Amino acid sequence: MTHIEDPALIESPDRPVVPMNDLSRAISRDRVALSGALANVLDSGHVVMGPNHDAFQQELGAYLNLDHVLGVASGTDALELAIKAVMPKGRNVVVTAANAGGYTSTAALRAGFVVRYADVDSDSLCLSATSVQSSLTADVGVLVVTHLYGNLTDITTLVEMCHASGIRVVEDCAQAIGARRNGRVAGSFGDIAATSFYPTKNLGAIGDGGAVLTNNQKHADTVKQLRQYGWSSKYQAELPGGMNSRLDELQAAFLRSRIPQLDGLNGRRRAIIARYTEASAGGPLQVMPAVGEHHVGHLAVARSSRRTELRAALVRQGVQTDIHFPYPDYKQPGFRPVSQSLPVTELASSEIFSLPCFPELTEGEVDRVCNAIGTLI
Ligand SMILES: Cc1ncc(COP(=O)(O)O)c(C=O)c1O
């Protein structure tokens, strides 16, 4: 995660900084379990595709109630593999949002497909049936829906609409692992899903990692082959587009030890955002709500047309902030975009910013952020 380089944020004993994140706290909380996991891997002698990898796939599958969880090396790899596995023959366009950090663009371009951007809904900042409708032409094979900020967006209509046109739906659950709507988890609505275990994610590793999720046996078999060189069996490269993307034993063992905590930690994130929502009532900040089990509070996102000024005021009070995400994908040369302008995406990218939100924030720190929000006029 990035940090604001601002001299006003230099910590002093009388004014400690409330950070955007501090991974050392979760590591120290989980130290005994993580050390046990490390010892278990060292003792086993297996380093990739061993017993911890298999057990993790099973345990996360059981937690999510999904048939197939396939460990891979990162969330971006998971997106690439998922898109490749479901792209219908004869189509080559991926439609997605331009406000979700560019991970889908990276993955789809690496897979050799064309990316087209649709605007997002002005409340959820996620794709909706209305916002994508005009983009779903006959060459579109895949729609990637990101459950942004932890919000399992209601994609039932989107999925119906796509399936009626032979378009497959990939859910990006990297920010929404554990989110549920009417008993169904994020990742179970589309054809396939991708997630990330980047250390700051709600279920984070101590390094990189990711997974592809699906209930579809055929898609799972394709991903299994593609994540290991396209092999059907050892050294037999059957499928084109294979890569080496494996979740190593250490990360799998660390992640196994953290699954049981996930629901509790997601609840803590929601509680922090609820405090910020309360503190911002009547003031110049609108904090996006994170209420109910469909939202796992990955980020506490606020909006204001006076973003620069308000962020500076928060920084002066020792509160770090960040922007997720500042540049629409179609404005980034690295994604070889065609020129376009999406009004909801653009307005949001000029107004949004994130407040500190991770489960290990102390109550004192949450109070400090709330007090700082309360001084904004
Ligand atoms: C929404 C979203 N998708 C995909 C990714 C990519 O995951 P990774 O960093 O593991 O490649 C991330 C985070 O980094 C993300 O926030």
Tab-separated table of C-alpha atoms and ligand atoms in Angstrom:
chain	number	residue	atom	x	y	z
A	1	MET	CA	0.000	0.000	0.000
A	2	THR	CA	1.164	3.494	-0.689
A	3	HIS	CA	1.594	6.205	1.917
A	4	ILE	CA	1.315	9.939	1.579
A	5	GLU	CA	4.780	11.459	1.651
A	6	ASP	CA	3.908	14.442	3.791
A	7	PRO	CA	6.260	16.075	6.300
A	8	ALA	CA	3.244	16.837	8.506
A	9	LEU	CA	2.926	13.090	9.019
A	10	ILE	CA	6.203	12.737	10.882
A	11	GLU	CA	5.404	10.921	14.071
A	12	SER	CA	6.376	12.370	17.431
A	13	PRO	CA	5.707	11.095	20.954
A	14	ASP	CA	3.035	13.760	21.544
A	15	ARG	CA	1.415	13.200	18.164
A	16	PRO	CA	1.511	9.582	16.950
A	17	VAL	CA	0.288	8.954	13.418
A	18	VAL	CA	-2.767	6.832	12.706
A	19	PRO	CA	-1.452	4.744	9.809
A	20	MET	CA	-3.342	3.441	6.757
A	21	ASN	CA	-2.013	0.043	7.673
A	22	ASP	CA	0.498	-1.634	9.970
A	23	LEU	CA	1.094	-5.268	9.104
A	24	SER	CA	3.375	-5.797	12.085
A	25	ARG	CA	0.327	-5.764	14.392
A	26	ALA	CA	-1.459	-8.698	12.730
A	27	ILE	CA	1.810	-10.584	12.479
A	28	SER	CA	2.517	-10.098	16.155
A	29	ARG	CA	-1.080	-11.038	17.118
A	30	ASP	CA	-0.792	-14.253	15.055
A	31	ARG	CA	2.847	-14.950	15.891
A	32	VAL	CA	2.297	-18.290	17.637
A	33	ALA	CA	0.040	-19.672	14.889
A	34	LEU	CA	2.308	-18.369	12.114
A	35	SER	CA	5.412	-19.822	13.767
A	36	GLY	CA	3.600	-23.161	14.088
A	37	ALA	CA	2.691	-23.021	10.394
A	38	LEU	CA	6.289	-22.228	9.475
A	39	ALA	CA	7.614	-25.140	11.544
A	40	ASN	CA	5.022	-27.436	9.999
A	41	VAL	CA	6.222	-26.589	6.473
A	42	LEU	CA	9.909	-26.873	7.366
A	43	ASP	CA	9.315	-30.244	8.979
A	44	SER	CA	7.254	-31.517	6.051
A	45	GLY	CA	9.947	-30.988	3.423
A	46	HIS	CA	7.243	-29.932	0.926
A	47	VAL	CA	7.582	-26.440	-0.495
A	48	VAL	CA	5.141	-26.232	-3.436
A	49	MET	CA	1.929	-28.134	-4.197
A	50	GLY	CA	2.200	-30.103	-0.959
A	51	PRO	CA	-0.155	-30.968	1.900
A	52	ASN	CA	-0.705	-27.398	3.125
A	53	HIS	CA	-1.668	-26.237	-0.355
A	54	ASP	CA	-4.212	-29.053	-0.698
A	55	ALA	CA	-5.580	-28.540	2.798
A	56	PHE	CA	-5.873	-24.785	2.276
A	57	GLN	CA	-7.815	-25.277	-0.949
A	58	GLN	CA	-10.199	-27.605	0.898
A	59	GLU	CA	-10.560	-25.434	3.983
A	60	LEU	CA	-11.208	-22.212	2.084
A	61	GLY	CA	-13.644	-24.122	-0.163
A	62	ALA	CA	-15.494	-25.337	2.942
A	63	TYR	CA	-15.567	-21.833	4.436
A	64	LEU	CA	-16.899	-20.338	1.188
A	65	ASN	CA	-19.101	-23.331	0.361
A	66	LEU	CA	-17.549	-23.492	-3.113
A	67	ASP	CA	-16.516	-26.713	-4.859
A	68	HIS	CA	-13.155	-25.570	-6.194
A	69	VAL	CA	-10.521	-23.268	-4.712
A	70	LEU	CA	-7.301	-23.267	-6.728
A	71	GLY	CA	-4.263	-21.629	-5.153
A	72	VAL	CA	-2.141	-19.431	-7.433
A	73	ALA	CA	0.700	-16.955	-7.023
A	74	SER	CA	-1.276	-13.665	-6.904
A	75	GLY	CA	-4.675	-12.066	-7.394
A	76	THR	CA	-3.628	-10.723	-10.780
A	77	ASP	CA	-2.625	-14.224	-11.899
A	78	ALA	CA	-5.969	-15.495	-10.597
A	79	LEU	CA	-7.780	-12.923	-12.761
A	80	GLU	CA	-5.716	-13.846	-15.813
A	81	LEU	CA	-6.310	-17.563	-15.349
A	82	ALA	CA	-10.029	-17.076	-14.684
A	83	ILE	CA	-10.500	-14.897	-17.768
A	84	LYS	CA	-8.554	-17.340	-19.968
A	85	ALA	CA	-10.502	-20.318	-18.641
A	86	VAL	CA	-13.952	-18.908	-19.385
A	87	MET	CA	-13.451	-16.763	-22.528
A	88	PRO	CA	-15.812	-18.292	-25.124
A	89	LYS	CA	-14.222	-19.361	-28.426
A	90	GLY	CA	-14.377	-16.699	-31.134
A	91	ARG	CA	-14.659	-13.741	-28.725
A	92	ASN	CA	-11.872	-11.559	-27.407
A	93	VAL	CA	-13.262	-8.571	-25.490
A	94	VAL	CA	-13.278	-8.192	-21.700
A	95	VAL	CA	-15.609	-5.530	-20.277
A	96	THR	CA	-14.827	-4.153	-16.835
A	97	ALA	CA	-14.815	-1.026	-14.658
A	98	ALA	CA	-12.002	1.528	-14.931
A	99	ASN	CA	-11.980	2.420	-11.215
A	100	ALA	CA	-10.720	-0.809	-9.652
A	101	GLY	CA	-6.960	-0.365	-9.606
A	102	GLY	CA	-6.069	-1.726	-13.028
A	103	TYR	CA	-5.624	-5.360	-11.979
A	104	THR	CA	-8.190	-6.664	-14.469
A	105	SER	CA	-6.651	-4.556	-17.232
A	106	THR	CA	-3.209	-6.003	-16.452
A	107	ALA	CA	-4.576	-9.554	-16.412
A	108	ALA	CA	-6.760	-9.298	-19.522
A	109	LEU	CA	-4.054	-7.597	-21.587
A	110	ARG	CA	-1.498	-10.171	-20.481
A	111	ALA	CA	-3.949	-12.859	-21.620
A	112	GLY	CA	-4.015	-11.193	-25.045
A	113	PHE	CA	-7.576	-9.838	-24.936
A	114	VAL	CA	-9.020	-6.406	-25.655
A	115	VAL	CA	-10.321	-4.418	-22.653
A	116	ARG	CA	-13.387	-2.176	-22.837
A	117	TYR	CA	-14.464	-0.015	-19.908
A	118	ALA	CA	-18.016	0.594	-18.722
A	119	ASP	CA	-19.128	3.216	-16.230
A	120	VAL	CA	-20.156	2.334	-12.678
A	121	ASP	CA	-23.215	2.921	-10.513
A	122	SER	CA	-23.005	6.259	-8.697
A	123	ASP	CA	-23.819	4.786	-5.248
A	124	SER	CA	-21.885	1.505	-5.173
A	125	LEU	CA	-19.148	2.564	-7.627
A	126	CYS	CA	-19.467	-0.998	-9.006
A	127	LEU	CA	-20.713	-2.105	-12.433
A	128	SER	CA	-24.495	-2.485	-12.724
A	129	ALA	CA	-26.887	-3.810	-15.370
A	130	THR	CA	-27.675	-0.236	-16.387
A	131	SER	CA	-24.058	0.899	-16.534
A	132	VAL	CA	-22.797	-1.989	-18.695
A	133	GLN	CA	-25.781	-2.492	-21.012
A	134	SER	CA	-24.474	-0.504	-24.000
A	135	SER	CA	-21.012	-2.147	-23.770
A	136	LEU	CA	-22.184	-5.737	-24.159
A	137	THR	CA	-21.771	-6.167	-27.919
A	138	ALA	CA	-21.390	-9.511	-29.740
A	139	ASP	CA	-17.582	-9.581	-29.473
A	140	VAL	CA	-17.673	-9.443	-25.644
A	141	GLY	CA	-16.774	-12.773	-24.062
A	142	VAL	CA	-16.194	-11.877	-20.409
A	143	LEU	CA	-17.448	-9.305	-17.925
A	144	VAL	CA	-15.269	-8.835	-14.840
A	145	VAL	CA	-17.177	-7.441	-11.855
A	146	THR	CA	-15.065	-6.152	-8.967
A	147	HIS	CA	-16.769	-6.170	-5.569
A	148	LEU	CA	-15.107	-2.866	-4.778
A	149	TYR	CA	-14.093	-1.806	-1.262
A	150	GLY	CA	-15.517	-5.021	0.221
A	151	ASN	CA	-19.053	-4.616	-1.097
A	152	LEU	CA	-20.562	-7.759	-2.626
A	153	THR	CA	-22.493	-5.824	-5.195
A	154	ASP	CA	-25.859	-7.241	-6.247
A	155	ILE	CA	-24.876	-8.838	-9.558
A	156	THR	CA	-27.774	-11.240	-10.043
A	157	THR	CA	-29.313	-9.216	-12.887
A	158	LEU	CA	-25.899	-8.641	-14.452
A	159	VAL	CA	-25.233	-12.378	-14.524
A	160	GLU	CA	-28.656	-13.109	-16.074
A	161	MET	CA	-28.106	-10.414	-18.683
A	162	CYS	CA	-24.632	-11.691	-19.590
A	163	HIS	CA	-25.643	-15.329	-19.755
A	164	ALA	CA	-28.506	-14.452	-22.119
A	165	SER	CA	-25.819	-13.183	-24.561
A	166	GLY	CA	-23.300	-15.996	-24.013
A	167	ILE	CA	-21.044	-13.728	-21.928
A	168	ARG	CA	-19.247	-15.227	-18.942
A	169	VAL	CA	-18.953	-13.401	-15.612
A	170	VAL	CA	-15.760	-13.302	-13.538
A	171	GLU	CA	-16.107	-11.930	-10.000
A	172	ASP	CA	-13.101	-10.125	-8.547
A	173	CYS	CA	-13.365	-10.890	-4.817
A	174	ALA	CA	-9.925	-9.578	-3.843
A	175	GLN	CA	-11.517	-6.928	-1.618
A	176	ALA	CA	-14.627	-8.888	-0.624
A	177	ILE	CA	-13.608	-12.315	0.654
A	178	GLY	CA	-16.192	-13.586	3.125
A	179	ALA	CA	-18.954	-11.200	1.999
A	180	ARG	CA	-22.389	-12.860	1.788
A	181	ARG	CA	-25.804	-11.973	0.409
A	182	ASN	CA	-28.817	-14.142	1.273
A	183	GLY	CA	-26.481	-16.957	2.292
A	184	ARG	CA	-24.425	-16.867	-0.927
A	185	VAL	CA	-20.798	-15.786	-0.831
A	186	ALA	CA	-18.945	-13.394	-3.101
A	187	GLY	CA	-17.506	-15.628	-5.803
A	188	SER	CA	-20.557	-17.891	-6.165
A	189	PHE	CA	-22.671	-15.686	-8.450
A	190	GLY	CA	-20.659	-15.654	-11.674
A	191	ASP	CA	-19.020	-18.443	-13.675
A	192	ILE	CA	-15.710	-18.143	-11.871
A	193	ALA	CA	-13.993	-15.774	-9.423
A	194	ALA	CA	-10.540	-14.520	-8.544
A	195	THR	CA	-9.160	-13.387	-5.220
A	196	SER	CA	-5.908	-12.063	-3.759
A	197	PHE	CA	-4.103	-12.825	-0.516
A	198	TYR	CA	-1.890	-9.737	-0.724
A	199	PRO	CA	-0.890	-9.008	2.897
A	200	THR	CA	-3.287	-6.077	3.405
A	201	LYS	CA	-6.297	-8.034	2.133
A	202	ASN	CA	-8.987	-9.196	4.573
A	203	LEU	CA	-7.466	-12.687	4.313
A	204	GLY	CA	-3.812	-11.825	3.861
A	205	ALA	CA	-0.694	-13.952	3.471
A	206	ILE	CA	2.846	-12.986	4.531
A	207	GLY	CA	3.720	-12.398	0.894
A	208	ASP	CA	1.914	-12.787	-2.400
A	209	GLY	CA	-0.831	-15.276	-3.158
A	210	GLY	CA	-4.192	-15.661	-4.825
A	211	ALA	CA	-6.877	-18.168	-5.759
A	212	VAL	CA	-9.398	-18.956	-8.451
A	213	LEU	CA	-12.841	-19.979	-7.141
A	214	THR	CA	-15.595	-21.813	-8.997
A	215	ASN	CA	-18.342	-24.395	-8.754
A	216	ASN	CA	-17.741	-25.426	-12.381
A	217	GLN	CA	-15.671	-28.611	-12.772
A	218	LYS	CA	-14.643	-27.870	-16.363
A	219	HIS	CA	-13.394	-24.373	-15.560
A	220	ALA	CA	-11.536	-25.732	-12.506
A	221	ASP	CA	-9.813	-28.376	-14.624
A	222	THR	CA	-8.741	-25.736	-17.162
A	223	VAL	CA	-7.299	-23.483	-14.450
A	224	LYS	CA	-5.453	-26.442	-12.893
A	225	GLN	CA	-3.757	-27.052	-16.219
A	226	LEU	CA	-3.089	-23.409	-17.045
A	227	ARG	CA	-1.500	-22.641	-13.655
A	228	GLN	CA	1.142	-25.298	-14.397
A	229	TYR	CA	2.384	-24.723	-17.960
A	230	GLY	CA	-0.812	-26.059	-19.571
A	231	TRP	CA	0.197	-29.569	-18.519
A	232	SER	CA	-2.309	-32.408	-18.714
A	233	SER	CA	0.257	-34.570	-16.939
A	234	LYS	CA	3.904	-33.962	-16.084
A	235	TYR	CA	5.766	-32.414	-19.054
A	236	GLN	CA	2.759	-32.825	-21.373
A	237	ALA	CA	1.776	-29.275	-22.386
A	238	GLU	CA	-1.738	-29.734	-23.725
A	239	LEU	CA	-3.370	-26.296	-23.298
A	240	PRO	CA	-1.960	-23.122	-24.859
A	241	GLY	CA	-1.643	-20.110	-22.550
A	242	GLY	CA	-0.153	-21.987	-19.615
A	243	MET	CA	1.954	-20.253	-16.984
A	244	ASN	CA	3.703	-21.034	-13.721
A	245	SER	CA	1.504	-19.683	-10.953
A	246	ARG	CA	1.486	-21.641	-7.714
A	247	LEU	CA	0.633	-20.788	-4.112
A	248	ASP	CA	3.620	-22.002	-2.124
A	249	GLU	CA	3.368	-24.187	0.955
A	250	LEU	CA	4.416	-21.447	3.383
A	251	GLN	CA	1.725	-19.023	2.242
A	252	ALA	CA	-0.865	-21.818	2.227
A	253	ALA	CA	0.072	-22.765	5.797
A	254	PHE	CA	-0.055	-19.134	6.971
A	255	LEU	CA	-3.425	-18.626	5.302
A	256	ARG	CA	-4.855	-21.826	6.828
A	257	SER	CA	-4.109	-20.441	10.271
A	258	ARG	CA	-5.999	-17.235	9.451
A	259	ILE	CA	-9.248	-18.541	7.925
A	260	PRO	CA	-10.917	-19.085	11.330
A	261	GLN	CA	-10.446	-15.394	12.197
A	262	LEU	CA	-11.856	-13.985	8.981
A	263	ASP	CA	-15.487	-13.389	9.984
A	264	GLY	CA	-14.476	-11.703	13.242
A	265	LEU	CA	-11.951	-9.447	11.537
A	266	ASN	CA	-14.454	-8.526	8.818
A	267	GLY	CA	-16.894	-7.529	11.587
A	268	ARG	CA	-14.238	-5.332	13.189
A	269	ARG	CA	-13.683	-3.539	9.856
A	270	ARG	CA	-17.439	-2.858	9.567
A	271	ALA	CA	-17.488	-1.510	13.137
A	272	ILE	CA	-14.628	0.911	12.363
A	273	ILE	CA	-16.441	2.212	9.271
A	274	ALA	CA	-19.653	2.606	11.300
A	275	ARG	CA	-17.727	4.876	13.709
A	276	TYR	CA	-16.460	7.005	10.820
A	277	THR	CA	-19.953	7.210	9.330
A	278	GLU	CA	-21.318	8.460	12.653
A	279	ALA	CA	-18.477	10.961	13.086
A	280	SER	CA	-18.942	12.398	9.608
A	281	ALA	CA	-22.710	12.989	9.882
A	282	GLY	CA	-23.562	16.584	9.029
A	283	GLY	CA	-19.996	17.368	7.950
A	284	PRO	CA	-18.323	17.753	4.568
A	285	LEU	CA	-17.347	14.058	4.189
A	286	GLN	CA	-19.621	11.320	2.956
A	287	VAL	CA	-18.357	7.944	4.193
A	288	MET	CA	-19.546	5.092	1.979
A	289	PRO	CA	-21.625	2.717	4.134
A	290	ALA	CA	-20.444	-0.802	5.008
A	291	VAL	CA	-23.474	-2.186	6.814
A	292	GLY	CA	-24.499	-5.850	6.698
A	293	GLU	CA	-22.804	-9.116	5.831
A	294	HIS	CA	-22.626	-8.276	2.110
A	295	HIS	CA	-19.905	-5.738	3.010
A	296	VAL	CA	-16.605	-6.777	4.569
A	297	GLY	CA	-15.178	-3.272	4.972
A	298	HIS	CA	-11.952	-3.743	3.061
A	299	LEU	CA	-11.582	0.008	2.724
A	300	ALA	CA	-13.209	2.961	4.502
A	301	VAL	CA	-13.895	5.248	1.565
A	302	ALA	CA	-14.995	8.850	1.959
A	303	ARG	CA	-16.096	11.296	-0.728
A	304	SER	CA	-15.802	15.061	-0.964
A	305	SER	CA	-15.466	17.624	-3.716
A	306	ARG	CA	-12.899	19.285	-1.394
A	307	ARG	CA	-10.659	16.229	-1.186
A	308	THR	CA	-7.243	17.887	-1.259
A	309	GLU	CA	-8.121	20.381	1.460
A	310	LEU	CA	-9.789	17.797	3.733
A	311	ARG	CA	-6.967	15.275	3.349
A	312	ALA	CA	-4.491	18.004	4.281
A	313	ALA	CA	-6.551	18.865	7.380
A	314	LEU	CA	-6.586	15.196	8.419
A	315	VAL	CA	-2.847	14.856	7.828
A	316	ARG	CA	-2.254	17.863	10.088
A	317	GLN	CA	-4.024	15.892	12.809
A	318	GLY	CA	-1.864	12.833	12.219
A	319	VAL	CA	-4.389	10.827	10.189
A	320	GLN	CA	-2.977	9.141	7.130
A	321	THR	CA	-5.178	8.776	4.044
A	322	ASP	CA	-4.811	7.305	0.563
A	323	ILE	CA	-6.776	7.126	-2.692
A	324	HIS	CA	-8.226	3.893	-4.080
A	325	PHE	CA	-7.868	4.513	-6.925
A	326	PRO	CA	-6.724	7.836	-8.321
A	327	TYR	CA	-6.505	7.130	-12.091
A	328	PRO	CA	-9.194	5.542	-14.278
A	329	ASP	CA	-7.598	2.704	-16.275
A	330	TYR	CA	-8.412	4.399	-19.587
A	331	LYS	CA	-6.163	7.306	-18.575
A	332	GLN	CA	-3.150	5.072	-18.038
A	333	PRO	CA	-0.777	4.737	-20.995
A	334	GLY	CA	0.346	1.322	-19.764
A	335	PHE	CA	-3.078	-0.092	-20.578
A	336	ARG	CA	-2.944	1.144	-24.198
A	337	PRO	CA	-6.394	2.733	-23.845
A	338	VAL	CA	-8.641	4.217	-26.482
A	339	SER	CA	-9.682	7.739	-25.598
A	340	GLN	CA	-12.927	7.812	-23.587
A	341	SER	CA	-14.570	9.516	-20.658
A	342	LEU	CA	-16.932	7.881	-18.158
A	343	PRO	CA	-18.647	10.568	-16.052
A	344	VAL	CA	-19.412	8.619	-12.850
A	345	THR	CA	-15.944	7.036	-12.816
A	346	GLU	CA	-14.267	10.383	-13.361
A	347	LEU	CA	-16.206	12.276	-10.739
A	348	ALA	CA	-15.589	9.521	-8.177
A	349	SER	CA	-11.857	9.356	-8.934
A	350	SER	CA	-11.606	13.084	-8.169
A	351	GLU	CA	-13.565	12.835	-4.878
A	352	ILE	CA	-12.774	9.536	-3.149
A	353	PHE	CA	-10.183	8.917	-0.496
A	354	SER	CA	-9.617	6.190	2.056
A	355	LEU	CA	-9.367	6.515	5.837
A	356	PRO	CA	-7.362	4.100	8.017
A	357	CYS	CA	-9.266	0.793	8.235
A	358	PHE	CA	-7.641	-2.406	9.405
A	359	PRO	CA	-8.784	-4.657	12.254
A	360	GLU	CA	-5.769	-3.991	14.458
A	361	LEU	CA	-6.461	-0.250	14.802
A	362	THR	CA	-6.856	0.483	18.502
A	363	GLU	CA	-10.025	2.102	19.859
A	364	GLY	CA	-7.854	5.114	20.731
A	365	GLU	CA	-6.778	5.422	17.107
A	366	VAL	CA	-10.350	5.098	15.839
A	367	ASP	CA	-11.311	7.835	18.334
A	368	ARG	CA	-8.538	10.029	16.971
A	369	VAL	CA	-9.729	9.587	13.392
A	370	CYS	CA	-13.321	10.317	14.485
A	371	ASN	CA	-12.241	13.426	16.381
A	372	ALA	CA	-10.275	14.621	13.359
A	373	ILE	CA	-13.315	14.022	11.107
A	374	GLY	CA	-15.424	15.951	13.633
A	375	THR	CA	-13.238	19.059	13.248
A	376	LEU	CA	-13.767	19.244	9.468
A	377	ILE	CA	-16.066	22.048	8.376
B	1	LIG	C1	-9.756	-5.552	-6.587
B	1	LIG	C2	-8.405	-6.170	-6.731
B	1	LIG	N1	-8.213	-7.072	-7.704
B	1	LIG	C3	-7.022	-7.666	-7.883
B	1	LIG	C4	-5.947	-7.370	-7.080
B	1	LIG	C5	-4.618	-7.969	-7.415
B	1	LIG	O1	-4.102	-8.797	-6.453
B	1	LIG	P1	-2.524	-9.045	-6.333
B	1	LIG	O2	-1.911	-7.820	-5.775
B	1	LIG	O3	-2.445	-10.225	-5.418
B	1	LIG	O4	-2.026	-9.380	-7.700
B	1	LIG	C6	-6.114	-6.453	-6.022
B	1	LIG	C7	-5.056	-6.074	-5.065
B	1	LIG	O5	-3.967	-5.950	-5.065
B	1	LIG	C8	-7.375	-5.834	-5.864
B	1	LIG	O6	-7.580	-4.923	-4.901
